[in-house]
């Protein structure tokens, strides 16, 4: 009877571990989706700025001084992109 109980306990623990992993994966997927939405919004704002800049100055953005008005949004965009990449790499390793 004891070996059967040990086997049952092992299966139960494996199942609980699997459920915890599934919950973790769902949380990570939700986080990635939220970050992608934020990134898309920032990308649209940056694109609008770029288009307006090009219309006003008849050239593309080339210098750091050109991007100063939206530098904070640009930094957020880069940070969010890095975070998404890191979370997706973690998902692949699981």
GROMACS .gro file of N, CA and C in nm:
model
  282
    1UNK      N    1   0.082  -0.120   0.000
    1UNK     CA    2   0.000   0.000   0.000
    1UNK      C    3   0.086   0.127   0.000
    2UNK      N    4   0.197   0.123   0.070
    2UNK     CA    5   0.286   0.239   0.080
    2UNK      C    6   0.340   0.283  -0.057
    3UNK      N    7   0.389   0.192  -0.143
    3UNK     CA    8   0.440   0.237  -0.274
    3UNK      C    9   0.331   0.304  -0.358
    4UNK      N   10   0.208   0.256  -0.344
    4UNK     CA   11   0.099   0.316  -0.418
    4UNK      C   12   0.073   0.459  -0.370
    5UNK      N   13   0.081   0.481  -0.239
    5UNK     CA   14   0.062   0.615  -0.183
    5UNK      C   15   0.174   0.709  -0.229
    6UNK      N   16   0.296   0.661  -0.230
    6UNK     CA   17   0.410   0.742  -0.274
    6UNK      C   18   0.392   0.780  -0.421
    7UNK      N   19   0.347   0.685  -0.501
    7UNK     CA   20   0.322   0.711  -0.642
    7UNK      C   21   0.211   0.816  -0.659
    8UNK      N   22   0.102   0.801  -0.582
    8UNK     CA   23  -0.009   0.896  -0.585
    8UNK      C   24   0.039   1.036  -0.546
    9UNK      N   25   0.117   1.044  -0.440
    9UNK     CA   26   0.167   1.172  -0.392
    9UNK      C   27   0.255   1.239  -0.498
   10UNK      N   28   0.339   1.161  -0.565
   10UNK     CA   29   0.424   1.215  -0.672
   10UNK      C   30   0.342   1.271  -0.786
   11UNK      N   31   0.237   1.197  -0.825
   11UNK     CA   32   0.150   1.244  -0.933
   11UNK      C   33   0.077   1.371  -0.891
   12UNK      N   34   0.030   1.374  -0.768
   12UNK     CA   35  -0.041   1.492  -0.718
   12UNK      C   36   0.050   1.615  -0.717
   13UNK      N   37   0.173   1.599  -0.673
   13UNK     CA   38   0.268   1.711  -0.670
   13UNK      C   39   0.302   1.757  -0.811
   14UNK      N   40   0.318   1.663  -0.902
   14UNK     CA   41   0.348   1.698  -1.041
   14UNK      C   42   0.231   1.776  -1.102
   15UNK      N   43   0.109   1.733  -1.071
   15UNK     CA   44  -0.009   1.802  -1.122
   15UNK      C   45  -0.019   1.943  -1.066
   16UNK      N   46   0.008   1.959  -0.936
   16UNK     CA   47   0.004   2.092  -0.875
   16UNK      C   48   0.111   2.183  -0.935
   17UNK      N   49   0.228   2.127  -0.959
   17UNK     CA   50   0.336   2.203  -1.021
   17UNK      C   51   0.295   2.247  -1.162
   18UNK      N   52   0.231   2.157  -1.235
   18UNK     CA   53   0.183   2.188  -1.369
   18UNK      C   54   0.080   2.300  -1.365
   19UNK      N   55  -0.014   2.293  -1.270
   19UNK     CA   56  -0.116   2.397  -1.257
   19UNK      C   57  -0.052   2.532  -1.223
   20UNK      N   58   0.046   2.531  -1.134
   20UNK     CA   59   0.114   2.655  -1.098
   20UNK      C   60   0.187   2.713  -1.219
   21UNK      N   61   0.250   2.627  -1.298
   21UNK     CA   62   0.318   2.673  -1.419
   21UNK      C   63   0.218   2.732  -1.518
   22UNK      N   64   0.101   2.668  -1.531
   22UNK     CA   65  -0.001   2.719  -1.621
   22UNK      C   66  -0.048   2.857  -1.576
   23UNK      N   67  -0.070   2.873  -1.444
   23UNK     CA   68  -0.112   3.003  -1.392
   23UNK      C   69  -0.004   3.108  -1.417
   24UNK      N   70   0.121   3.070  -1.397
   24UNK     CA   71   0.232   3.162  -1.422
   24UNK      C   72   0.238   3.201  -1.569
   25UNK      N   73   0.218   3.104  -1.657
   25UNK     CA   74   0.220   3.131  -1.800
   25UNK      C   75   0.107   3.226  -1.839
   26UNK      N   76  -0.011   3.206  -1.780
   26UNK     CA   77  -0.123   3.295  -1.809
   26UNK      C   78  -0.093   3.437  -1.765
   27UNK      N   79  -0.033   3.451  -1.648
   27UNK     CA   80   0.003   3.584  -1.597
   27UNK      C   81   0.105   3.649  -1.689
   28UNK      N   82   0.204   3.573  -1.732
   28UNK     CA   83   0.308   3.627  -1.821
   28UNK      C   84   0.246   3.665  -1.956
   29UNK      N   85   0.157   3.582  -2.008
   29UNK     CA   86   0.091   3.614  -2.135
   29UNK      C   87   0.010   3.743  -2.125
   30UNK      N   88  -0.061   3.761  -2.014
   30UNK     CA   89  -0.137   3.884  -1.993
   30UNK      C   90  -0.045   4.004  -1.986
   31UNK      N   91   0.066   3.989  -1.915
   31UNK     CA   92   0.163   4.098  -1.902
   31UNK      C   93   0.219   4.136  -2.039
   32UNK      N   94   0.253   4.036  -2.119
   32UNK     CA   95   0.305   4.061  -2.254
   32UNK      C   96   0.201   4.134  -2.338
   33UNK      N   97   0.076   4.091  -2.329
   33UNK     CA   98  -0.031   4.155  -2.407
   33UNK      C   99  -0.047   4.302  -2.367
   34UNK      N  100  -0.043   4.329  -2.236
   34UNK     CA  101  -0.054   4.468  -2.189
   34UNK      C  102   0.063   4.552  -2.237
   35UNK      N  103   0.183   4.496  -2.229
   35UNK     CA  104   0.301   4.570  -2.274
   35UNK      C  105   0.297   4.596  -2.424
   36UNK      N  106   0.250   4.498  -2.500
   36UNK     CA  107   0.241   4.517  -2.645
   36UNK      C  108   0.140   4.627  -2.680
   37UNK      N  109   0.031   4.634  -2.604
   37UNK     CA  110  -0.067   4.740  -2.626
   37UNK      C  111  -0.006   4.877  -2.596
   38UNK      N  112   0.065   4.888  -2.484
   38UNK     CA  113   0.132   5.014  -2.450
   38UNK      C  114   0.234   5.051  -2.556
   39UNK      N  115   0.309   4.951  -2.602
   39UNK     CA  116   0.410   4.976  -2.704
   39UNK      C  117   0.346   5.025  -2.834
   40UNK      N  118   0.234   4.967  -2.871
   40UNK     CA  119   0.165   5.008  -2.993
   40UNK      C  120   0.117   5.152  -2.983
   41UNK      N  121   0.064   5.190  -2.866
   41UNK     CA  122   0.018   5.328  -2.846
   41UNK      C  123   0.135   5.426  -2.857
   42UNK      N  124   0.247   5.391  -2.793
   42UNK     CA  125   0.365   5.477  -2.801
   42UNK      C  126   0.417   5.485  -2.945
   43UNK      N  127   0.414   5.373  -3.014
   43UNK     CA  128   0.462   5.371  -3.152
   43UNK      C  129   0.378   5.464  -3.240
   44UNK      N  130   0.247   5.464  -3.218
   44UNK     CA  131   0.160   5.552  -3.295
   44UNK      C  132   0.190   5.699  -3.265
   45UNK      N  133   0.212   5.732  -3.136
   45UNK     CA  134   0.246   5.870  -3.100
   45UNK      C  135   0.378   5.912  -3.164
   46UNK      N  136   0.476   5.824  -3.160
   46UNK     CA  137   0.606   5.856  -3.219
   46UNK      C  138   0.595   5.871  -3.370
   47UNK      N  139   0.513   5.789  -3.431
   47UNK     CA  140   0.495   5.798  -3.576
   47UNK      C  141   0.428   5.931  -3.614
   48UNK      N  142   0.330   5.972  -3.534
   48UNK     CA  143   0.264   6.100  -3.559
   48UNK      C  144   0.364   6.214  -3.548
   49UNK      N  145   0.447   6.209  -3.443
   49UNK     CA  146   0.549   6.313  -3.426
   49UNK      C  147   0.644   6.314  -3.545
   50UNK      N  148   0.686   6.198  -3.587
   50UNK     CA  149   0.779   6.189  -3.700
   50UNK      C  150   0.716   6.246  -3.827
   51UNK      N  151   0.591   6.214  -3.852
   51UNK     CA  152   0.523   6.266  -3.971
   51UNK      C  153   0.510   6.418  -3.965
   52UNK      N  154   0.471   6.470  -3.848
   52UNK     CA  155   0.457   6.615  -3.833
   52UNK      C  156   0.593   6.684  -3.846
   53UNK      N  157   0.695   6.624  -3.790
   53UNK     CA  158   0.829   6.681  -3.800
   53UNK      C  159   0.873   6.688  -3.946
   54UNK      N  160   0.845   6.582  -4.018
   54UNK     CA  161   0.885   6.577  -4.159
   54UNK      C  162   0.811   6.683  -4.240
   55UNK      N  163   0.684   6.706  -4.209
   55UNK     CA  164   0.608   6.808  -4.280
   55UNK      C  165   0.660   6.948  -4.248
   56UNK      N  166   0.694   6.972  -4.121
   56UNK     CA  167   0.740   7.104  -4.079
   56UNK      C  168   0.880   7.137  -4.130
   57UNK      N  169   0.969   7.040  -4.127
   57UNK     CA  170   1.110   7.066  -4.156
   57UNK      C  171   1.157   7.011  -4.291
   58UNK      N  172   1.068   6.944  -4.359
   58UNK     CA  173   1.100   6.886  -4.491
   58UNK      C  174   1.221   6.793  -4.487
   59UNK      N  175   1.236   6.722  -4.378
   59UNK     CA  176   1.342   6.622  -4.365
   59UNK      C  177   1.303   6.524  -4.255
   60UNK      N  178   1.371   6.411  -4.255
   60UNK     CA  179   1.347   6.312  -4.150
   60UNK      C  180   1.424   6.349  -4.024
   61UNK      N  181   1.390   6.285  -3.916
   61UNK     CA  182   1.460   6.306  -3.789
   61UNK      C  183   1.600   6.247  -3.803
   62UNK      N  184   1.701   6.331  -3.774
   62UNK     CA  185   1.839   6.285  -3.786
   62UNK      C  186   1.921   6.307  -3.660
   63UNK      N  187   1.887   6.406  -3.584
   63UNK     CA  188   1.969   6.445  -3.470
   63UNK      C  189   1.895   6.425  -3.339
   64UNK      N  190   1.972   6.417  -3.233
   64UNK     CA  191   1.913   6.400  -3.100
   64UNK      C  192   1.822   6.518  -3.067
   65UNK      N  193   1.861   6.637  -3.104
   65UNK     CA  194   1.779   6.756  -3.075
   65UNK      C  195   1.642   6.748  -3.143
   66UNK      N  196   1.633   6.672  -3.251
   66UNK     CA  197   1.505   6.657  -3.321
   66UNK      C  198   1.405   6.575  -3.240
   67UNK      N  199   1.455   6.485  -3.160
   67UNK     CA  200   1.367   6.393  -3.088
   67UNK      C  201   1.343   6.435  -2.943
   68UNK      N  202   1.405   6.542  -2.899
   68UNK     CA  203   1.392   6.586  -2.759
   68UNK      C  204   1.247   6.600  -2.713
   69UNK      N  205   1.155   6.656  -2.793
   69UNK     CA  206   1.017   6.670  -2.746
   69UNK      C  207   0.948   6.537  -2.712
   70UNK      N  208   0.991   6.427  -2.773
   70UNK     CA  209   0.929   6.297  -2.746
   70UNK      C  210   1.030   6.197  -2.691
   71UNK      N  211   1.136   6.247  -2.634
   71UNK     CA  212   1.243   6.159  -2.586
   71UNK      C  213   1.193   6.063  -2.477
   72UNK      N  214   1.109   6.113  -2.388
   72UNK     CA  215   1.057   6.028  -2.280
   72UNK      C  216   0.975   5.912  -2.337
   73UNK      N  217   0.889   5.942  -2.433
   73UNK     CA  218   0.809   5.837  -2.495
   73UNK      C  219   0.898   5.737  -2.569
   74UNK      N  220   1.001   5.789  -2.634
   74UNK     CA  221   1.094   5.702  -2.705
   74UNK      C  222   1.166   5.608  -2.609
   75UNK      N  223   1.210   5.659  -2.494
   75UNK     CA  224   1.277   5.576  -2.394
   75UNK      C  225   1.181   5.470  -2.339
   76UNK      N  226   1.056   5.510  -2.314
   76UNK     CA  227   0.955   5.414  -2.267
   76UNK      C  228   0.935   5.304  -2.371
   77UNK      N  229   0.928   5.343  -2.497
   77UNK     CA  230   0.910   5.246  -2.606
   77UNK      C  231   1.024   5.145  -2.606
   78UNK      N  232   1.147   5.193  -2.592
   78UNK     CA  233   1.262   5.103  -2.591
   78UNK      C  234   1.260   5.011  -2.469
   79UNK      N  235   1.226   5.064  -2.351
   79UNK     CA  236   1.221   4.983  -2.230
   79UNK      C  237   1.113   4.876  -2.239
   80UNK      N  238   0.997   4.914  -2.290
   80UNK     CA  239   0.888   4.818  -2.304
   80UNK      C  240   0.927   4.709  -2.403
   81UNK      N  241   0.992   4.746  -2.512
   81UNK     CA  242   1.036   4.646  -2.610
   81UNK      C  243   1.134   4.547  -2.548
   82UNK      N  244   1.227   4.598  -2.468
   82UNK     CA  245   1.323   4.510  -2.401
   82UNK      C  246   1.252   4.417  -2.303
   83UNK      N  247   1.155   4.470  -2.229
   83UNK     CA  248   1.080   4.389  -2.132
   83UNK      C  249   1.001   4.279  -2.203
   84UNK      N  250   0.938   4.312  -2.314
   84UNK     CA  251   0.864   4.212  -2.391
   84UNK      C  252   0.959   4.102  -2.439
   85UNK      N  253   1.073   4.143  -2.491
   85UNK     CA  254   1.170   4.046  -2.541
   85UNK      C  255   1.217   3.954  -2.428
   86UNK      N  256   1.242   4.011  -2.310
   86UNK     CA  257   1.287   3.932  -2.196
   86UNK      C  258   1.179   3.833  -2.151
   87UNK      N  259   1.054   3.879  -2.144
   87UNK     CA  260   0.945   3.790  -2.103
   87UNK      C  261   0.923   3.678  -2.205
   88UNK      N  262   0.933   3.711  -2.333
   88UNK     CA  263   0.916   3.607  -2.436
   88UNK      C  264   1.029   3.505  -2.431
   89UNK      N  265   1.150   3.549  -2.402
   89UNK     CA  266   1.262   3.456  -2.387
   89UNK      C  267   1.238   3.364  -2.268
   90UNK      N  268   1.186   3.420  -2.158
   90UNK     CA  269   1.156   3.338  -2.041
   90UNK      C  270   1.049   3.234  -2.072
   91UNK      N  271   0.950   3.271  -2.154
   91UNK     CA  272   0.846   3.176  -2.192
   91UNK      C  273   0.904   3.061  -2.273
   92UNK      N  274   0.998   3.092  -2.360
   92UNK     CA  275   1.058   2.988  -2.443
   92UNK      C  276   1.141   2.890  -2.359
   93UNK      N  277   1.196   2.938  -2.249
   93UNK     CA  278   1.280   2.853  -2.164
   93UNK      C  279   1.197   2.761  -2.075
   94UNK      N  280   1.071   2.796  -2.052
   94UNK     CA  281   0.986   2.714  -1.963
   94UNK      C  282   0.939   2.590  -2.033
   0.00000   0.00000   0.00000
